[in-house]
Amino acid sequence: MTILRKEIIRFTRIWIQTLLPPAITMTLYFIIFGQLIGSRIGDMQGFSYIDFVAPGLIMMAVITNSYANVSSSFFSAKFQRSIEELLVSPTPNYIILLGYVSGGVVRGMLVGIIVTLTSLLFTKLSVQHVFLTLLIVFLTALLFSLAGFINAIYANTFDDVSIIPTFVLTPLTYLGGVFYSISLLPDIWQTVSMFNPILHMVNAFRYGMLGVSDVSITAALSGIILLSVVLYFIALYLLSTAKRLRA
């Protein structure tokens, strides 16, 4: 709880840098893709284009912010050598991991709420499956918080922290069905897209809100949970060995 409280205070204190930009960015997305371009595209799977992309834009904000929160915060502690104080203390490694990851989950879900409220200025959202929607948001924020933690452990400089978001996370997000249905793609690219985990997260969340999906919801949930468990034990192992955390 101490680590979580520190994390929440950290990102709320600089809310102009952490909470406001997602709202502004998503507003631009809604204006450009939702209203200007969307009005020319027409319907997508029986929904107006702006309604179709809204769940994807919300998930995109959750993914990027939960990842960025943990990767930047933990690397800062590593860079300043303050993490060594935690490592030599009696604090169990899993408590350290859960503290930082919980901070990422809180920020990711908070940004998700902000973006959802912003989207209401442009469209009327309805939730078909409330529990599934909340579960997907939580699991996605958890998964990418763990991924951000691992990124921070491996990073040696601040530039290393941005490599994965720039060259891996952003392409996977834009190719993850946020702005389109994979049913529009040729068969071979539909098959390739199925290997993109973000596609399953976006579609599971879209199913929770709109009731439509390009993927199996059971498979999406199972995949997210499995990936989260794998990343948790990888992060815990890296933290316990501490090879990259001590000078």
CSV table of C-alpha atoms in Angstrom, one decimal:
chain,number,residue,atom,x,y,z
A,1,MET,CA,0.0,0.0,0.0
A,2,THR,CA,2.9,2.3,0.7
A,3,ILE,CA,4.3,1.8,-2.8
A,4,LEU,CA,0.9,2.1,-4.4
A,5,ARG,CA,0.2,5.3,-2.5
A,6,LYS,CA,3.5,6.7,-3.6
A,7,GLU,CA,2.7,5.8,-7.2
A,8,ILE,CA,-0.7,7.4,-7.1
A,9,ILE,CA,0.7,10.6,-5.6
A,10,ARG,CA,3.4,10.7,-8.2
A,11,PHE,CA,1.2,10.6,-11.3
A,12,THR,CA,-1.6,12.7,-9.8
A,13,ARG,CA,0.9,15.4,-8.8
A,14,ILE,CA,1.9,15.9,-12.4
A,15,TRP,CA,-1.6,15.3,-13.8
A,16,ILE,CA,-1.0,17.8,-16.6
A,17,GLN,CA,1.6,15.4,-18.0
A,18,THR,CA,-0.1,12.1,-17.1
A,19,LEU,CA,-3.9,12.5,-17.1
A,20,LEU,CA,-4.6,15.5,-19.3
A,21,PRO,CA,-2.7,14.4,-22.5
A,22,PRO,CA,-4.7,11.2,-23.1
A,23,ALA,CA,-7.9,13.2,-22.9
A,24,ILE,CA,-6.6,15.7,-25.5
A,25,THR,CA,-5.2,13.0,-27.8
A,26,MET,CA,-8.4,11.0,-27.7
A,27,THR,CA,-10.4,14.2,-28.4
A,28,LEU,CA,-8.4,14.7,-31.6
A,29,TYR,CA,-8.9,11.0,-32.6
A,30,PHE,CA,-12.7,11.3,-32.1
A,31,ILE,CA,-12.8,14.5,-34.1
A,32,ILE,CA,-10.6,13.3,-37.0
A,33,PHE,CA,-11.4,9.6,-37.2
A,34,GLY,CA,-14.8,9.7,-35.6
A,35,GLN,CA,-16.5,12.7,-37.1
A,36,LEU,CA,-14.5,13.9,-40.1
A,37,ILE,CA,-13.4,10.6,-41.6
A,38,GLY,CA,-16.0,8.4,-39.9
A,39,SER,CA,-18.9,10.2,-41.6
A,40,ARG,CA,-17.5,9.2,-45.0
A,41,ILE,CA,-16.8,5.6,-44.0
A,42,GLY,CA,-20.3,4.8,-42.9
A,43,ASP,CA,-21.3,1.8,-40.7
A,44,MET,CA,-18.9,-0.8,-39.4
A,45,GLN,CA,-20.5,-4.1,-38.3
A,46,GLY,CA,-23.8,-2.4,-37.9
A,47,PHE,CA,-22.6,0.5,-35.9
A,48,SER,CA,-21.6,4.0,-36.8
A,49,TYR,CA,-17.9,4.3,-37.3
A,50,ILE,CA,-17.4,6.6,-34.2
A,51,ASP,CA,-19.2,4.0,-32.0
A,52,PHE,CA,-17.1,1.3,-33.5
A,53,VAL,CA,-13.7,2.9,-32.8
A,54,ALA,CA,-14.6,4.3,-29.3
A,55,PRO,CA,-13.9,1.1,-27.4
A,56,GLY,CA,-10.6,0.7,-29.3
A,57,LEU,CA,-9.5,4.2,-28.5
A,58,ILE,CA,-10.3,3.7,-24.8
A,59,MET,CA,-8.3,0.5,-24.8
A,60,MET,CA,-5.4,2.2,-26.5
A,61,ALA,CA,-5.3,4.8,-23.8
A,62,VAL,CA,-5.4,2.1,-21.1
A,63,ILE,CA,-2.6,0.1,-22.7
A,64,THR,CA,-0.2,3.0,-23.3
A,65,ASN,CA,-0.7,4.7,-19.8
A,66,SER,CA,-0.5,1.5,-17.7
A,67,TYR,CA,2.7,0.5,-19.5
A,68,ALA,CA,4.3,4.0,-19.4
A,69,ASN,CA,3.5,4.5,-15.7
A,70,VAL,CA,5.4,1.4,-14.5
A,71,SER,CA,8.3,1.6,-17.0
A,72,SER,CA,9.1,5.2,-16.2
A,73,SER,CA,8.5,5.0,-12.5
A,74,PHE,CA,10.5,1.9,-11.8
A,75,PHE,CA,13.4,2.9,-14.1
A,76,SER,CA,13.6,6.3,-12.3
A,77,ALA,CA,13.9,4.4,-9.0
A,78,LYS,CA,16.5,2.2,-10.6
A,79,PHE,CA,18.4,5.1,-12.2
A,80,GLN,CA,18.4,7.1,-8.9
A,81,ARG,CA,19.5,3.9,-7.0
A,82,SER,CA,16.6,4.2,-4.6
A,83,ILE,CA,15.4,0.8,-5.6
A,84,GLU,CA,18.4,-0.7,-3.8
A,85,GLU,CA,17.0,0.5,-0.5
A,86,LEU,CA,13.9,-1.7,-1.2
A,87,LEU,CA,16.0,-4.6,-2.3
A,88,VAL,CA,18.0,-4.7,0.9
A,89,SER,CA,15.0,-4.2,3.1
A,90,PRO,CA,12.9,-7.1,4.4
A,91,THR,CA,10.2,-6.2,1.9
A,92,PRO,CA,9.4,-9.4,-0.2
A,93,ASN,CA,10.0,-9.1,-3.9
A,94,TYR,CA,6.4,-9.9,-4.8
A,95,ILE,CA,5.3,-6.9,-2.6
A,96,ILE,CA,7.6,-4.6,-4.6
A,97,LEU,CA,6.3,-6.0,-7.8
A,98,LEU,CA,2.6,-5.7,-6.9
A,99,GLY,CA,3.1,-2.2,-5.5
A,100,TYR,CA,4.5,-0.8,-8.8
A,101,VAL,CA,2.1,-2.9,-11.0
A,102,SER,CA,-0.9,-1.8,-8.9
A,103,GLY,CA,0.1,1.8,-9.6
A,104,GLY,CA,0.2,1.2,-13.3
A,105,VAL,CA,-3.3,-0.5,-13.1
A,106,VAL,CA,-4.8,2.4,-11.2
A,107,ARG,CA,-3.4,5.0,-13.7
A,108,GLY,CA,-4.5,2.8,-16.7
A,109,MET,CA,-8.0,2.5,-15.4
A,110,LEU,CA,-8.2,6.1,-14.3
A,111,VAL,CA,-7.2,7.2,-17.8
A,112,GLY,CA,-9.7,4.8,-19.2
A,113,ILE,CA,-12.5,6.5,-17.2
A,114,ILE,CA,-11.3,9.9,-18.4
A,115,VAL,CA,-11.2,8.9,-22.0
A,116,THR,CA,-14.7,7.2,-21.7
A,117,LEU,CA,-16.1,10.5,-20.3
A,118,THR,CA,-14.4,12.4,-23.1
A,119,SER,CA,-16.0,10.1,-25.7
A,120,LEU,CA,-19.5,10.9,-24.3
A,121,LEU,CA,-19.0,14.4,-25.8
A,122,PHE,CA,-19.0,12.8,-29.3
A,123,THR,CA,-21.1,9.6,-29.1
A,124,LYS,CA,-23.5,7.7,-26.8
A,125,LEU,CA,-21.8,4.7,-25.4
A,126,SER,CA,-23.7,1.7,-24.1
A,127,VAL,CA,-22.3,-1.3,-22.2
A,128,GLN,CA,-23.7,-4.7,-23.1
A,129,HIS,CA,-21.7,-6.8,-20.6
A,130,VAL,CA,-20.6,-4.7,-17.7
A,131,PHE,CA,-18.6,-7.4,-15.8
A,132,LEU,CA,-16.7,-8.5,-18.9
A,133,THR,CA,-15.9,-4.9,-19.8
A,134,LEU,CA,-14.4,-4.1,-16.4
A,135,LEU,CA,-12.6,-7.4,-16.3
A,136,ILE,CA,-11.0,-6.8,-19.7
A,137,VAL,CA,-9.9,-3.3,-18.7
A,138,PHE,CA,-8.4,-4.6,-15.5
A,139,LEU,CA,-6.6,-7.5,-17.0
A,140,THR,CA,-5.2,-5.4,-19.9
A,141,ALA,CA,-3.9,-2.8,-17.5
A,142,LEU,CA,-2.4,-5.5,-15.4
A,143,LEU,CA,-0.7,-7.2,-18.4
A,144,PHE,CA,0.9,-4.0,-19.7
A,145,SER,CA,1.9,-2.9,-16.2
A,146,LEU,CA,3.9,-6.1,-15.9
A,147,ALA,CA,5.4,-5.6,-19.4
A,148,GLY,CA,6.4,-2.1,-18.4
A,149,PHE,CA,8.1,-3.4,-15.3
A,150,ILE,CA,10.1,-5.9,-17.3
A,151,ASN,CA,11.1,-3.1,-19.8
A,152,ALA,CA,12.3,-0.9,-16.9
A,153,ILE,CA,14.5,-3.7,-15.5
A,154,TYR,CA,16.2,-4.3,-18.9
A,155,ALA,CA,16.5,-0.6,-19.7
A,156,ASN,CA,20.0,0.9,-19.2
A,157,THR,CA,19.1,4.5,-20.2
A,158,PHE,CA,15.9,6.6,-20.6
A,159,ASP,CA,16.1,6.0,-24.3
A,160,ASP,CA,15.8,2.3,-23.7
A,161,VAL,CA,12.5,2.8,-21.9
A,162,SER,CA,10.9,4.3,-25.1
A,163,ILE,CA,12.2,1.6,-27.5
A,164,ILE,CA,9.5,-0.9,-26.8
A,165,PRO,CA,6.6,1.6,-26.9
A,166,THR,CA,7.9,3.1,-30.1
A,167,PHE,CA,8.9,0.1,-32.2
A,168,VAL,CA,6.6,-2.7,-30.7
A,169,LEU,CA,3.7,-1.3,-28.7
A,170,THR,CA,2.6,1.4,-31.1
A,171,PRO,CA,2.6,-0.8,-34.3
A,172,LEU,CA,0.8,-3.6,-32.5
A,173,THR,CA,-1.8,-1.1,-31.2
A,174,TYR,CA,-2.5,0.5,-34.6
A,175,LEU,CA,-2.7,-3.0,-36.2
A,176,GLY,CA,-4.9,-4.3,-33.4
A,177,GLY,CA,-8.3,-3.6,-34.8
A,178,VAL,CA,-8.7,-0.2,-33.1
A,179,PHE,CA,-9.8,1.6,-36.3
A,180,TYR,CA,-11.0,-1.4,-38.4
A,181,SER,CA,-12.5,-4.8,-38.4
A,182,ILE,CA,-10.2,-7.6,-39.5
A,183,SER,CA,-13.0,-8.9,-41.6
A,184,LEU,CA,-12.0,-6.2,-44.1
A,185,LEU,CA,-8.5,-7.8,-44.5
A,186,PRO,CA,-7.5,-10.6,-47.0
A,187,ASP,CA,-7.6,-14.0,-45.4
A,188,ILE,CA,-3.8,-14.3,-45.0
A,189,TRP,CA,-3.7,-11.0,-43.1
A,190,GLN,CA,-6.6,-12.0,-40.9
A,191,THR,CA,-4.6,-15.0,-39.9
A,192,VAL,CA,-1.5,-13.0,-39.2
A,193,SER,CA,-3.6,-10.5,-37.2
A,194,MET,CA,-4.7,-13.3,-34.9
A,195,PHE,CA,-1.1,-13.4,-33.5
A,196,ASN,CA,-1.4,-9.8,-32.3
A,197,PRO,CA,-2.5,-10.0,-28.6
A,198,ILE,CA,-3.8,-6.4,-28.6
A,199,LEU,CA,-6.3,-7.4,-31.3
A,200,HIS,CA,-7.9,-9.9,-28.8
A,201,MET,CA,-7.9,-7.3,-26.0
A,202,VAL,CA,-9.5,-4.6,-28.2
A,203,ASN,CA,-12.1,-7.0,-29.6
A,204,ALA,CA,-13.0,-8.5,-26.2
A,205,PHE,CA,-13.5,-4.9,-24.8
A,206,ARG,CA,-15.6,-4.0,-27.9
A,207,TYR,CA,-17.7,-7.1,-27.3
A,208,GLY,CA,-18.3,-6.0,-23.7
A,209,MET,CA,-19.5,-2.6,-24.9
A,210,LEU,CA,-21.1,-3.2,-28.3
A,211,GLY,CA,-21.7,-7.0,-28.4
A,212,VAL,CA,-19.6,-7.6,-31.6
A,213,SER,CA,-16.2,-9.1,-31.9
A,214,ASP,CA,-13.8,-10.6,-34.5
A,215,VAL,CA,-12.3,-13.1,-32.1
A,216,SER,CA,-13.4,-15.7,-29.6
A,217,ILE,CA,-14.0,-14.0,-26.2
A,218,THR,CA,-13.0,-17.2,-24.3
A,219,ALA,CA,-9.7,-17.4,-26.2
A,220,ALA,CA,-9.1,-13.7,-25.6
A,221,LEU,CA,-9.6,-14.0,-21.9
A,222,SER,CA,-7.6,-17.1,-21.6
A,223,GLY,CA,-4.7,-15.5,-23.6
A,224,ILE,CA,-4.7,-12.4,-21.5
A,225,ILE,CA,-4.7,-14.3,-18.2
A,226,LEU,CA,-1.9,-16.7,-19.4
A,227,LEU,CA,0.3,-13.9,-20.6
A,228,SER,CA,-0.2,-12.0,-17.3
A,229,VAL,CA,0.8,-15.1,-15.3
A,230,VAL,CA,3.9,-15.6,-17.5
A,231,LEU,CA,5.0,-12.0,-17.3
A,232,TYR,CA,4.4,-12.0,-13.5
A,233,PHE,CA,6.8,-14.8,-12.9
A,234,ILE,CA,9.3,-13.4,-15.4
A,235,ALA,CA,9.2,-10.0,-13.6
A,236,LEU,CA,9.5,-11.7,-10.2
A,237,TYR,CA,12.5,-13.8,-11.3
A,238,LEU,CA,14.3,-10.7,-12.7
A,239,LEU,CA,13.6,-8.8,-9.5
A,240,SER,CA,14.8,-11.7,-7.3
A,241,THR,CA,18.0,-12.1,-9.2
A,242,ALA,CA,18.6,-8.3,-9.3
A,243,LYS,CA,21.4,-8.6,-11.8
A,244,ARG,CA,20.3,-5.6,-13.7
A,245,LEU,CA,19.3,-3.5,-10.7
A,246,ARG,CA,22.6,-3.3,-8.8
A,247,ALA,CA,25.7,-1.4,-9.9
